Coordinates of C-alpha atoms in Angstrom, one line a residue:
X4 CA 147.3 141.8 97.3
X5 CA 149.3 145.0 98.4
X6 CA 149.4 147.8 96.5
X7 CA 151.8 150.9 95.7
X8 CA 150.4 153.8 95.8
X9 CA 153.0 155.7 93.5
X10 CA 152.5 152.9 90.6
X11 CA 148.7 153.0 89.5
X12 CA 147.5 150.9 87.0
X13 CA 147.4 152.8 83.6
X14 CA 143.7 154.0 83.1
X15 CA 144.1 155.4 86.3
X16 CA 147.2 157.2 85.4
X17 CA 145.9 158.5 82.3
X18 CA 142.9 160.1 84.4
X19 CA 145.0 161.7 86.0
X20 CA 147.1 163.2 83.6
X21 CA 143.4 164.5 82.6
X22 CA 142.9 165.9 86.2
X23 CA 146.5 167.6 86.1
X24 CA 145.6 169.5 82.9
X25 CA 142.5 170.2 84.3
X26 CA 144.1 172.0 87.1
X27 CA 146.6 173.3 85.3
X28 CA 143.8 175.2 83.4
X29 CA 141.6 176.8 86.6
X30 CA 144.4 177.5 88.5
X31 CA 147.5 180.2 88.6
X32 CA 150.9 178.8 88.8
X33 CA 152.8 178.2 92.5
X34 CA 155.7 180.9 92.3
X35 CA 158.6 181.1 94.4
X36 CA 159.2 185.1 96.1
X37 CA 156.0 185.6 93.9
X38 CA 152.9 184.5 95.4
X39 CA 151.3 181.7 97.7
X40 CA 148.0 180.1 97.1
X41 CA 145.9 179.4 100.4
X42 CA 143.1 176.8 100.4
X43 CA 140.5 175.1 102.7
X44 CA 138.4 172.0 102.1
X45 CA 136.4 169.7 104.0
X46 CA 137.4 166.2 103.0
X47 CA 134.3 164.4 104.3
X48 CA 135.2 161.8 106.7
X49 CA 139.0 161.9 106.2
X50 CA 140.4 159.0 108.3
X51 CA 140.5 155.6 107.4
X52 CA 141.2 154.8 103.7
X53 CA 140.6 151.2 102.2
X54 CA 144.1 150.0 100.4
X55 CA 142.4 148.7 97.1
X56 CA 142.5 150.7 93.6
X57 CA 138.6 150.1 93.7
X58 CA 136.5 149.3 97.0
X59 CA 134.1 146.8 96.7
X60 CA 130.6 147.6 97.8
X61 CA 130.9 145.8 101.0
X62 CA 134.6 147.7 102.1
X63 CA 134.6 150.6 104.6
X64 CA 135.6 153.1 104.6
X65 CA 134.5 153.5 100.8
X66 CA 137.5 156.1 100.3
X67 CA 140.1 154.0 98.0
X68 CA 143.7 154.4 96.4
X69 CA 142.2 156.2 93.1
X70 CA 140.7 158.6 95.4
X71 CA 143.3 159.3 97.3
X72 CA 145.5 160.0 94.3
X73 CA 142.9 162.1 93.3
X74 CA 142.6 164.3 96.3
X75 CA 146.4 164.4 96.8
X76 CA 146.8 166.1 92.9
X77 CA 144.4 169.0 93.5
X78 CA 146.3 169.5 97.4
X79 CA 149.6 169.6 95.8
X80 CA 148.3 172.9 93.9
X81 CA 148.5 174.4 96.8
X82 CA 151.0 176.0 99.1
X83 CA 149.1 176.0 102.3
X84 CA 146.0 173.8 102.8
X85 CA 143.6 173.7 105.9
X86 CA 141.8 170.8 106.2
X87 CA 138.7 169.9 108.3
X88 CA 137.3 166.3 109.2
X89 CA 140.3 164.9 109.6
X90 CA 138.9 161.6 111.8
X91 CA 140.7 160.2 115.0
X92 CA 142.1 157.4 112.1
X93 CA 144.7 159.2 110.3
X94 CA 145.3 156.5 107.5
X95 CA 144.9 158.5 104.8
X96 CA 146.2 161.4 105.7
X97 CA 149.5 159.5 106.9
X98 CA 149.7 158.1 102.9
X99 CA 148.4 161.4 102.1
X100 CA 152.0 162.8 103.3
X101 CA 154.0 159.9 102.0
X102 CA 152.5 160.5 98.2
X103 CA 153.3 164.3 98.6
X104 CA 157.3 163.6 99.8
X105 CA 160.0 165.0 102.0
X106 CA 159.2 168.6 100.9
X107 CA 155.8 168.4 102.5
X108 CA 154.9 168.7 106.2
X109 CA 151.9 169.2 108.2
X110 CA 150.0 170.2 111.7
X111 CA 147.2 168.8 113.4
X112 CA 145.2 169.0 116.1
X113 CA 144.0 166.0 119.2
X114 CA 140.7 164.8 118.6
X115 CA 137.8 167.0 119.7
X116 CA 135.8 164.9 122.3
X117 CA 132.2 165.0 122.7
X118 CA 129.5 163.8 120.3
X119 CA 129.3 167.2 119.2
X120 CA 133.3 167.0 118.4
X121 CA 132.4 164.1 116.4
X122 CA 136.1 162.6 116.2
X123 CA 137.5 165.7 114.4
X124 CA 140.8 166.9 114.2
X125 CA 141.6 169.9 112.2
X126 CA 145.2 170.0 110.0
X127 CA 147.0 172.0 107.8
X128 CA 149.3 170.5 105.3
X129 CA 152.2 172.9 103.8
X130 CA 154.5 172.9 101.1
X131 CA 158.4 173.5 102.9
X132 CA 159.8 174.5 99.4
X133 CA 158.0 177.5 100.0
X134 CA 156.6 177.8 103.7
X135 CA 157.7 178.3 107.0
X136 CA 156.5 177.9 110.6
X137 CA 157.2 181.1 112.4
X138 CA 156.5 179.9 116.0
X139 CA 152.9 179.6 116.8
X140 CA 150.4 177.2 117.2
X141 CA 147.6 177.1 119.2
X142 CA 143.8 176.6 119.8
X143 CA 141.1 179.2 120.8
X144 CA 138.9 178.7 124.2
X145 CA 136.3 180.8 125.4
X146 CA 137.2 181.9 129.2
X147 CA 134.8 180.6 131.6
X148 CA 134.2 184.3 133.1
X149 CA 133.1 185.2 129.6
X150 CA 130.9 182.0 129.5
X151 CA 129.6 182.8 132.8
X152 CA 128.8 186.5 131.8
X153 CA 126.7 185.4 128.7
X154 CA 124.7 182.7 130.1
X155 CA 123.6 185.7 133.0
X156 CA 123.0 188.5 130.9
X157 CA 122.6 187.2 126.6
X158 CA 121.0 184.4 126.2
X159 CA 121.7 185.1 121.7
X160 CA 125.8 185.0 122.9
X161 CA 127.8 181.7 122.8
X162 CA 126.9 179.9 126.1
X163 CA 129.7 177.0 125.9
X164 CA 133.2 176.6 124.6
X165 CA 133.7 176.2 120.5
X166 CA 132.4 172.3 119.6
X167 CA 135.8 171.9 117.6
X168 CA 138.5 173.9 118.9
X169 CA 140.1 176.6 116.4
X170 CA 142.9 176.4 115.4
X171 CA 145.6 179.1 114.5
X172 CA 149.3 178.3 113.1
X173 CA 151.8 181.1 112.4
X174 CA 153.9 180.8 108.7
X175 CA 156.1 182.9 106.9
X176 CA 156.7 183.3 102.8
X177 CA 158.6 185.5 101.2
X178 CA 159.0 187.4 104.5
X179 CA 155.8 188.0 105.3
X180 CA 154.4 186.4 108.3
X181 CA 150.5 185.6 108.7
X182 CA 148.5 183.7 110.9
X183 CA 146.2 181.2 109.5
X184 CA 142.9 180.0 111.8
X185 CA 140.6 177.7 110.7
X186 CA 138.0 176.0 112.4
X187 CA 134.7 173.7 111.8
X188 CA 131.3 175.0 113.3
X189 CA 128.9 173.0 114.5
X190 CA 126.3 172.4 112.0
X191 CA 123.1 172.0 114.5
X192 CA 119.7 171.4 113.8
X193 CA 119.1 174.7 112.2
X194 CA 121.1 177.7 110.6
X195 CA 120.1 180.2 113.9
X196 CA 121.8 177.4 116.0
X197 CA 125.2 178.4 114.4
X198 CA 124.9 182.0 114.9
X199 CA 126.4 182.3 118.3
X200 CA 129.6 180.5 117.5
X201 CA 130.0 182.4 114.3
X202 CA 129.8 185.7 116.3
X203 CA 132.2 184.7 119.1
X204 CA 135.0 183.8 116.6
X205 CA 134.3 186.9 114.4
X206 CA 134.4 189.0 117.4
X207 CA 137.2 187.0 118.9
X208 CA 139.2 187.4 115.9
X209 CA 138.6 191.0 115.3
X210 CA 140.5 191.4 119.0
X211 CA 143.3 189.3 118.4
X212 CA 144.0 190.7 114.2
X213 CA 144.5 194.0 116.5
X214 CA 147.2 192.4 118.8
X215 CA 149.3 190.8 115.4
X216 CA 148.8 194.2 113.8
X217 CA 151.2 195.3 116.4
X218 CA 154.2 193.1 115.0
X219 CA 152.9 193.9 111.3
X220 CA 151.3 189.9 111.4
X221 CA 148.3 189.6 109.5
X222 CA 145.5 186.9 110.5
X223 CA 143.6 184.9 108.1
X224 CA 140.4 182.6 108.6
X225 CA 138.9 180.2 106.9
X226 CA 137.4 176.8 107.2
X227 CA 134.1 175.1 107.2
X228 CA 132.2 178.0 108.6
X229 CA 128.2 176.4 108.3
X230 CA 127.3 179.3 106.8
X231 CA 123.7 179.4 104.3
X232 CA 124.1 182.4 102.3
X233 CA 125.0 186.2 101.9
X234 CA 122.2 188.1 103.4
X235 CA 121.6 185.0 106.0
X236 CA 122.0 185.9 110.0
X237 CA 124.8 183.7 109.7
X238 CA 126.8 185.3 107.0
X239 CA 125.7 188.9 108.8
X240 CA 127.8 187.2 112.1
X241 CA 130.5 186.5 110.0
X242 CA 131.3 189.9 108.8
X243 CA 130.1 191.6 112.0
X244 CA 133.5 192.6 113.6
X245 CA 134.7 193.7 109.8
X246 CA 136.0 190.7 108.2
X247 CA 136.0 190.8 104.4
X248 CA 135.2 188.7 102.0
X249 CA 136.0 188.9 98.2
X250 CA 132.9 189.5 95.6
X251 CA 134.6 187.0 93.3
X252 CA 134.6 184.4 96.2
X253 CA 131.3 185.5 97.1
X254 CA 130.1 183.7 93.6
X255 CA 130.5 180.0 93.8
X256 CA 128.9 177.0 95.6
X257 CA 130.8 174.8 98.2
X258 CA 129.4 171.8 98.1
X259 CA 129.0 169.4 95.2
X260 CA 125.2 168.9 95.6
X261 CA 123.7 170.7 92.4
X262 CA 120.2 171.5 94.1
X263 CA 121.8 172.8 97.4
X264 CA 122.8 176.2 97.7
X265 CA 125.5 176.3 99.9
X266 CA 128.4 179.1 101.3
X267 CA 129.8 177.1 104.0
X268 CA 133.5 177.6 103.5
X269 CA 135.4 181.0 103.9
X270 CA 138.6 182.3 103.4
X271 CA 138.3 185.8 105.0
X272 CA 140.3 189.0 106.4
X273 CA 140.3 192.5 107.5
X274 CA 141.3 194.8 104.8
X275 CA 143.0 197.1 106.9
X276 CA 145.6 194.2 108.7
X277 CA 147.2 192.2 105.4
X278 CA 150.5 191.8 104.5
X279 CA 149.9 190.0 101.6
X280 CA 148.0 191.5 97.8
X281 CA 144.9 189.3 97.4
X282 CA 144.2 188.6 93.3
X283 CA 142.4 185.8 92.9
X284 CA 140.4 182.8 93.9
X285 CA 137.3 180.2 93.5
X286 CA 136.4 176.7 94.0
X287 CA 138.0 173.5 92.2
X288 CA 135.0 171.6 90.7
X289 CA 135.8 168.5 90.0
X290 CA 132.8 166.1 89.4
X291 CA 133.7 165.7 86.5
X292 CA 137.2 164.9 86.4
X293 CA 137.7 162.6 89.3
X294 CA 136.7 158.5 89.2
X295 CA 134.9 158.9 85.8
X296 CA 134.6 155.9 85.1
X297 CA 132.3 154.7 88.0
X298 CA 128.9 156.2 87.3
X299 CA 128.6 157.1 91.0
X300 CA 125.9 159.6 92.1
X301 CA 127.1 162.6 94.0
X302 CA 126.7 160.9 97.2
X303 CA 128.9 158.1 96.4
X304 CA 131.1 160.6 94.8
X305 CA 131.2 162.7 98.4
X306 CA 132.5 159.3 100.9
X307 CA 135.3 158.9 97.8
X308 CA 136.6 162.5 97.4
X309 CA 134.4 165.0 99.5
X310 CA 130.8 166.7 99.7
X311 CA 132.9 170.1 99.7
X312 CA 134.8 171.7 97.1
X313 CA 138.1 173.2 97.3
X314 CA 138.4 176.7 97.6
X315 CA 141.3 178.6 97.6
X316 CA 142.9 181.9 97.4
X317 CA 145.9 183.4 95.7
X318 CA 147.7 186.1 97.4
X319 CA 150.7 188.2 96.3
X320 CA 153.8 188.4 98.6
X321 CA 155.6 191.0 96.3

């Protein structure tokens, strides 16, 4: 039987009248001329989406209607949302955009090909009440000369081209214009295998914040970054070229796994090239206040809603 998204049955509407309090409560207000909030999650395996309020055991993908509900209230928060592991299938993202309305557009990228692209696509999703596209879009390569140079004389710098292609969007609020790159490294078989990639985009980045400065632009990253920890040779690539992170950000998990440390995902700048005031940000946690019903373990819980956490940033514009 089909189903409508925008009419749930009741007890999941009353969830999520739950998860909108919630939210309400952890996060500051969207203001217009006053601030924008900037976030980044990983939805594990965004693509298809199975068009059933509950998925049986036997459906695939295991990502239903209630979850999608639940993912599009916490993305709605936002006013700019990168998002990796978006899959070659763009089911759910395409009802994604139909739940969140006219005033909603977004960006995405071709799939990355390759087994180590792993059907990706990376997207942003953006609220048009407040946000604007100021011109640019584009994603990063390495020049081969620069390859070619590495593989000769460092064998620790990036030997091949990024396994998921950055990606960098321009957008304007409130006047201010900033670019906002995100990206999704290669995990690998071990943290040391992520190091070079880290380093070429934090050195890569450091070059090009220098060339917005110019116009007055500021540049952004952030994205599923791989990294283990603060004091890891991952995190030290990170912050090599400068880029800063915030000590309240510096504070959370990423993922939902209770036993795993993790500080994958970044939002990150230089201090000396941004337009905008940073005040706030964190992670939205919600184990607890999506699908409760359903008893699921956290791995279930990651195929329905993700294995990352939200995290997000609020920034001034006046």
């Amino acid at each position: 039987m089909e189903i409508n998204l925008n009419f749930p049955p009741k007890e999941i509407g009353d969830e999520l009248k739950e998860l909108k309090k919630f939210l309400d409560d952890l996060l500051p207000a969207k203001k217009l001329d006053r601030n924008v909030l900037i976030c980044t999650w990983n939805i594990r395996v965004f693509g298809g989406l199975t068009m059933e309020w509950e998925a049986s055991e036997n459906k695939s993908p295991k990502r239903d209607a209630h979850s999608l509900l639940c993912i599009v209230e916490i993305i709605k928060r936002f006013d700019i949302i990168a998002v990796q592991e978006v899959r070659g299938n763009i089911k759910a993202l395409r009802e994604t955009m139909k739940l969140l309305g006219p005033d909603w557009s977004f960006l995405i990228t071709d799939v990355t090909a390759g087994s180590k692209g792993n059907n990706e696509r990376l997207a942003f999703i953006f609220d048009n009440r407040k946000v604007k596209l100021s011109g640019l879009a584009c994603e990063i390569v390495i020049p081969d000369d620069v390859l070619e140079k590495n593989r000769a004389i460092d064998p620790n710098a990036l030997q091949r081209q990024f396994a998921r292609t950055p990606y960098g969007v321009s957008f304007q609020v409130a006047g201010k214009t900033f670019v906002l790159l995100t990206l999704h490294v290669l995990f690998g078989t071990k943290s040391p295998d992520r190091v070079a990639e880290i380093q070429a985009i934090a050195d890569w980045i450091a070059d090009w914040a220098k060339d917005l400065n110019s116009w007055s632009h500021s540049l952004i990253t952030l994205g599923d970054f791989n990294i283990v920890k603060t004091g890891d040779p991952t995190f030290d690539a990170f912050i090599s070229s400068g880029l800063y992170v915030p000590d309240d950000m510096q504070q959370f998990d990423r993922t939902i796994f209770k036993k795993t440390y993790s500080f994958y995902d970044q939002i990150a700048w230089f201090e000396d090239n941004i337009c905008l005031k940073y005040t706030r940000g964190g992670i939205v946690d919600f184990r607890n206040n999506v699908l409760k019903n359903r008893n699921y373990t956290l791995s279930q819980l990651s195929y329905r809603i993700s294995d990352h956490f939200p995290l997000w940033a609020e920034f001034l514009t006046h």
